Amino acid sequence: MDIQSSAQAAVPGGVDRAVLGAVSQGWGGLDPEQFRIYGKQVIDWIADYLANAERYPVLSPLNPGDVKRQLPAGPPQTPESMDAILADFDRVILPGITHWNHPGFFAYFAISGSAPGILGELLSAALNVNGMLWRTSPAATELEDVVMDWLRQMIGLSPVFEGVITDTASVSTLIAIAAAREALDRRVREDGLAGRADLPRLRLYCSEQAHSSVEKAGIVLGSGQAGVRKIPVDDEFRMRPDLLAAAVDEDRRVGWLPFCVVATVGTTSTTSIDPVPAIADLCGRERIWLHVDGAYGGMAAIVPEMRHVLDGCDRADSIVVNPHKWLFTPIDCSAFYTRHVDTLKRAFSLVPEYLRSADGDVKNYMDYGIQLGRRFRALKLWFVIRSYGVEGLAAHLREHCRVAREFAGWIDADPSFERLAPVPLSAVCFRYHPQGVDDEAELERLNSRLLDAVNATGRVFLSHTKLNGKYTVRLAIGNVGTMEKHVAQAWDVLKGLAVR
Ligand SMILES: Cc1ncc(COP(=O)(O)O)c(C=O)c1O
């Protein structure tokens, strides 16, 4: 059926014409004037929300199923009014929101957005361009080139690195490892991995503290979990380069093919920083691709006196830093850099006829990763960088680290609490450890109960990890609105609820 006749079939007897009239074109049930009115209403709502995020319980108090129960099982057959939709947003959706914008959000890493980032995101939604090819929106491609180069300069990375924006660090790390595999020149792209007598099993290395995305990449890329070797860490949770070297040696001897090391700058549990210079030496010697996961910690290099966090990273083959983690850019936005763009493109470029263009020597970002369709993420990052300025961004990051050190000092000074890791960046690992209680199971029970009690207050949200088998509470500062008073409040809540 051609397009013409299918359109006619969709409007028999003019019945659907009435529906089409009511939901004309991109306006849905609105007209341009109503769009303007509701748009202003929504912006007003956002402004009030951002100014008063503390009004809400930071962790949603709902139980599983509470939201779904209030929603119809099937979609509406006819248009609903925007008033009704916005009323349900308030009534049904909002109570089920955990407020990442709340300055008391200290769990995980606070992916903190910001007002300029929201405006950029809004315009990107309005333009709704797909930046797969240069011609599908030259500005999307060229702005991405520019902001990625700005960010490269901001973190002090060498100009040999070229960047591409992906959705998440998990995907950035996945494409890094795919490029590492391609760099082997063993025809994996063409022939795959399975059933190949000519190809040893591939081995990928990271520390015991690396993010689970590394192992997931191993699963996706065919090395399997068995192909991911986790290197022990030192007493500050940093990868041991001597044990990495021994592991590579041993693997080569028994027939593995080492192809990639992922070092982390700012591990998820403790924000420890792997010794990248020593790891880079080894990777250079062994001709192994070095990828640096700086998803959270890499941003600290924007602060001039903290630039050392990326020491050695100029010698890496690729690196990821996440503007959506610690650069006040709404999720999602991950910045991936490599010095081997040709290898990355060799891994991923596949151009069918319908995507060919005669634009000459232009960059088509579809060649730089897995996905074809790409959101215009550079726009919000551009808004954020311009609106804060590099010094403004550095000031926030610096302050987060200062307040984290302050909090660590309070923990250290209290005999009922114990700090469980150094504080190189803006997260503090600790536990309640009342004198006379040394049984690990009892300490775990006390601390998990404390965490539940603290989170139930709605004033702060903390998460946990395990370090050397010890149940560990984490307070990670990354929200753009978090100030010392919020951390002091968290400390008061913790002390008030810590009971045996
Ligand atoms: C060190 C590190 N790497 C990677 C990730 C994954 O980030 P994303 O959610 O962008 O995939 C995280 C998430 O917290 C992380 O802490």
PDB file of C-alpha atoms in Angstrom, residues 45-172:
ATOM      1  CA  TRP A  45       5.933  25.008  38.036  1.00  0.00           C
ATOM      2  CA  ILE A  46       9.581  24.121  37.324  1.00  0.00           C
ATOM      3  CA  ALA A  47      10.827  27.429  38.739  1.00  0.00           C
ATOM      4  CA  ASP A  48       8.824  26.927  41.971  1.00  0.00           C
ATOM      5  CA  TYR A  49       9.942  23.325  42.156  1.00  0.00           C
ATOM      6  CA  LEU A  50      13.631  24.103  41.797  1.00  0.00           C
ATOM      7  CA  ALA A  51      13.391  26.950  44.299  1.00  0.00           C
ATOM      8  CA  ASN A  52      11.599  24.747  46.830  1.00  0.00           C
ATOM      9  CA  ALA A  53      12.898  21.245  46.205  1.00  0.00           C
ATOM     10  CA  GLU A  54      13.481  20.893  49.941  1.00  0.00           C
ATOM     11  CA  ARG A  55       9.716  20.968  50.462  1.00  0.00           C
ATOM     12  CA  TYR A  56       9.490  17.400  49.209  1.00  0.00           C
ATOM     13  CA  PRO A  57      10.646  14.208  50.934  1.00  0.00           C
ATOM     14  CA  VAL A  58      13.920  13.456  49.172  1.00  0.00           C
ATOM     15  CA  LEU A  59      13.245   9.710  48.960  1.00  0.00           C
ATOM     16  CA  SER A  60       9.760   8.862  47.723  1.00  0.00           C
ATOM     17  CA  PRO A  61       7.806   7.308  50.616  1.00  0.00           C
ATOM     18  CA  LEU A  62       5.606   5.192  48.314  1.00  0.00           C
ATOM     19  CA  ASN A  63       5.426   1.416  48.335  1.00  0.00           C
ATOM     20  CA  PRO A  64       5.894  -0.742  45.240  1.00  0.00           C
ATOM     21  CA  GLY A  65       2.746  -0.638  43.087  1.00  0.00           C
ATOM     22  CA  ASP A  66       1.362   2.583  44.601  1.00  0.00           C
ATOM     23  CA  VAL A  67       1.837   4.589  41.406  1.00  0.00           C
ATOM     24  CA  LYS A  68       0.618   1.927  38.995  1.00  0.00           C
ATOM     25  CA  ARG A  69      -2.509   1.342  41.040  1.00  0.00           C
ATOM     26  CA  GLN A  70      -3.600   4.897  40.329  1.00  0.00           C
ATOM     27  CA  LEU A  71      -3.102   4.697  36.599  1.00  0.00           C
ATOM     28  CA  PRO A  72      -5.602   3.220  34.108  1.00  0.00           C
ATOM     29  CA  ALA A  73      -4.564  -0.134  32.687  1.00  0.00           C
ATOM     30  CA  GLY A  74      -5.205   1.036  29.114  1.00  0.00           C
ATOM     31  CA  PRO A  75      -4.598   4.235  27.161  1.00  0.00           C
ATOM     32  CA  PRO A  76      -7.308   6.857  26.565  1.00  0.00           C
ATOM     33  CA  GLN A  77      -9.019   6.425  23.189  1.00  0.00           C
ATOM     34  CA  THR A  78      -9.852  10.099  22.825  1.00  0.00           C
ATOM     35  CA  PRO A  79      -7.898  13.265  23.659  1.00  0.00           C
ATOM     36  CA  GLU A  80      -7.653  14.292  27.286  1.00  0.00           C
ATOM     37  CA  SER A  81      -7.274  17.852  28.450  1.00  0.00           C
ATOM     38  CA  MET A  82      -3.901  19.219  29.476  1.00  0.00           C
ATOM     39  CA  ASP A  83      -5.521  20.319  32.749  1.00  0.00           C
ATOM     40  CA  ALA A  84      -6.350  16.695  33.521  1.00  0.00           C
ATOM     41  CA  ILE A  85      -2.855  15.509  32.539  1.00  0.00           C
ATOM     42  CA  LEU A  86      -1.121  18.145  34.679  1.00  0.00           C
ATOM     43  CA  ALA A  87      -3.448  17.449  37.617  1.00  0.00           C
ATOM     44  CA  ASP A  88      -2.491  13.754  37.462  1.00  0.00           C
ATOM     45  CA  PHE A  89       1.172  14.711  37.242  1.00  0.00           C
ATOM     46  CA  ASP A  90       0.741  16.451  40.598  1.00  0.00           C
ATOM     47  CA  ARG A  91      -1.512  13.851  42.165  1.00  0.00           C
ATOM     48  CA  VAL A  92      -0.045  10.556  40.916  1.00  0.00           C
ATOM     49  CA  ILE A  93       3.463  11.112  39.611  1.00  0.00           C
ATOM     50  CA  LEU A  94       4.960  13.637  41.992  1.00  0.00           C
ATOM     51  CA  PRO A  95       4.517  11.545  45.168  1.00  0.00           C
ATOM     52  CA  GLY A  96       6.384   8.748  43.400  1.00  0.00           C
ATOM     53  CA  ILE A  97       9.383  10.927  42.639  1.00  0.00           C
ATOM     54  CA  THR A  98      12.657  10.610  44.505  1.00  0.00           C
ATOM     55  CA  HIS A  99      13.940  14.147  44.401  1.00  0.00           C
ATOM     56  CA  TRP A 100      17.413  14.172  42.889  1.00  0.00           C
ATOM     57  CA  ASN A 101      17.094  17.968  42.923  1.00  0.00           C
ATOM     58  CA  HIS A 102      16.824  17.984  46.733  1.00  0.00           C
ATOM     59  CA  PRO A 103      20.012  19.345  48.340  1.00  0.00           C
ATOM     60  CA  GLY A 104      19.732  16.514  50.882  1.00  0.00           C
ATOM     61  CA  PHE A 105      20.292  13.930  48.135  1.00  0.00           C
ATOM     62  CA  PHE A 106      23.539  12.236  49.157  1.00  0.00           C
ATOM     63  CA  ALA A 107      22.945   8.751  47.737  1.00  0.00           C
ATOM     64  CA  TYR A 108      24.904   7.104  44.876  1.00  0.00           C
ATOM     65  CA  PHE A 109      26.322  10.023  42.857  1.00  0.00           C
ATOM     66  CA  ALA A 110      23.852  12.886  42.701  1.00  0.00           C
ATOM     67  CA  ILE A 111      23.143  13.428  39.027  1.00  0.00           C
ATOM     68  CA  SER A 112      22.386  17.064  39.534  1.00  0.00           C
ATOM     69  CA  GLY A 113      20.705  19.090  36.814  1.00  0.00           C
ATOM     70  CA  SER A 114      20.461  22.859  36.781  1.00  0.00           C
ATOM     71  CA  ALA A 115      18.186  25.589  35.468  1.00  0.00           C
ATOM     72  CA  PRO A 116      20.308  26.374  32.378  1.00  0.00           C
ATOM     73  CA  GLY A 117      20.576  22.661  31.627  1.00  0.00           C
ATOM     74  CA  ILE A 118      16.792  22.327  31.789  1.00  0.00           C
ATOM     75  CA  LEU A 119      16.339  25.189  29.312  1.00  0.00           C
ATOM     76  CA  GLY A 120      18.802  23.560  26.933  1.00  0.00           C
ATOM     77  CA  GLU A 121      16.978  20.228  27.309  1.00  0.00           C
ATOM     78  CA  LEU A 122      13.645  21.919  26.625  1.00  0.00           C
ATOM     79  CA  LEU A 123      14.894  23.494  23.416  1.00  0.00           C
ATOM     80  CA  SER A 124      16.455  20.238  22.356  1.00  0.00           C
ATOM     81  CA  ALA A 125      13.061  18.533  22.873  1.00  0.00           C
ATOM     82  CA  ALA A 126      11.410  21.303  20.831  1.00  0.00           C
ATOM     83  CA  LEU A 127      13.867  21.061  17.947  1.00  0.00           C
ATOM     84  CA  ASN A 128      13.744  17.259  18.194  1.00  0.00           C
ATOM     85  CA  VAL A 129      16.598  16.811  15.755  1.00  0.00           C
ATOM     86  CA  ASN A 130      18.337  13.540  15.155  1.00  0.00           C
ATOM     87  CA  GLY A 131      22.027  14.322  14.856  1.00  0.00           C
ATOM     88  CA  MET A 132      23.012  11.092  13.131  1.00  0.00           C
ATOM     89  CA  LEU A 133      24.530  12.830  10.095  1.00  0.00           C
ATOM     90  CA  TRP A 134      26.029  16.285   9.710  1.00  0.00           C
ATOM     91  CA  ARG A 135      23.235  17.167   7.273  1.00  0.00           C
ATOM     92  CA  THR A 136      20.478  16.018   9.638  1.00  0.00           C
ATOM     93  CA  SER A 137      21.376  19.126  11.658  1.00  0.00           C
ATOM     94  CA  PRO A 138      24.741  20.737  11.041  1.00  0.00           C
ATOM     95  CA  ALA A 139      24.448  22.724  14.267  1.00  0.00           C
ATOM     96  CA  ALA A 140      23.972  19.566  16.353  1.00  0.00           C
ATOM     97  CA  THR A 141      27.193  18.063  14.995  1.00  0.00           C
ATOM     98  CA  GLU A 142      29.241  21.240  15.085  1.00  0.00           C
ATOM     99  CA  LEU A 143      28.087  22.310  18.546  1.00  0.00           C
ATOM    100  CA  GLU A 144      28.948  18.822  19.819  1.00  0.00           C
ATOM    101  CA  ASP A 145      32.445  19.224  18.332  1.00  0.00           C
ATOM    102  CA  VAL A 146      32.818  22.580  20.031  1.00  0.00           C
ATOM    103  CA  VAL A 147      31.475  21.753  23.512  1.00  0.00           C
ATOM    104  CA  MET A 148      33.393  18.482  23.600  1.00  0.00           C
ATOM    105  CA  ASP A 149      36.527  20.431  22.823  1.00  0.00           C
ATOM    106  CA  TRP A 150      35.654  23.014  25.497  1.00  0.00           C
ATOM    107  CA  LEU A 151      35.166  20.262  28.046  1.00  0.00           C
ATOM    108  CA  ARG A 152      38.443  18.652  26.967  1.00  0.00           C
ATOM    109  CA  GLN A 153      40.211  21.927  27.648  1.00  0.00           C
ATOM    110  CA  MET A 154      38.370  22.322  30.961  1.00  0.00           C
ATOM    111  CA  ILE A 155      39.663  18.991  32.277  1.00  0.00           C
ATOM    112  CA  GLY A 156      43.134  19.659  30.861  1.00  0.00           C
ATOM    113  CA  LEU A 157      43.223  16.771  28.416  1.00  0.00           C
ATOM    114  CA  SER A 158      45.590  16.877  25.440  1.00  0.00           C
ATOM    115  CA  PRO A 159      44.207  18.079  22.071  1.00  0.00           C
ATOM    116  CA  VAL A 160      44.995  14.650  20.608  1.00  0.00           C
ATOM    117  CA  PHE A 161      41.723  13.505  22.187  1.00  0.00           C
ATOM    118  CA  GLU A 162      38.537  13.836  20.189  1.00  0.00           C
ATOM    119  CA  GLY A 163      35.151  13.488  21.822  1.00  0.00           C
ATOM    120  CA  VAL A 164      31.688  12.162  21.221  1.00  0.00           C
ATOM    121  CA  ILE A 165      28.649  12.462  23.468  1.00  0.00           C
ATOM    122  CA  THR A 166      26.872   9.263  24.485  1.00  0.00           C
ATOM    123  CA  ASP A 167      23.969   8.719  26.829  1.00  0.00           C
ATOM    124  CA  THR A 168      25.814   7.174  29.776  1.00  0.00           C
ATOM    125  CA  ALA A 169      29.246   6.187  31.031  1.00  0.00           C
ATOM    126  CA  SER A 170      28.171   2.561  30.688  1.00  0.00           C
ATOM    127  CA  VAL A 171      27.829   3.046  26.933  1.00  0.00           C
ATOM    128  CA  SER A 172      31.004   5.165  26.725  1.00  0.00           C
TER     129      SER A 172
END
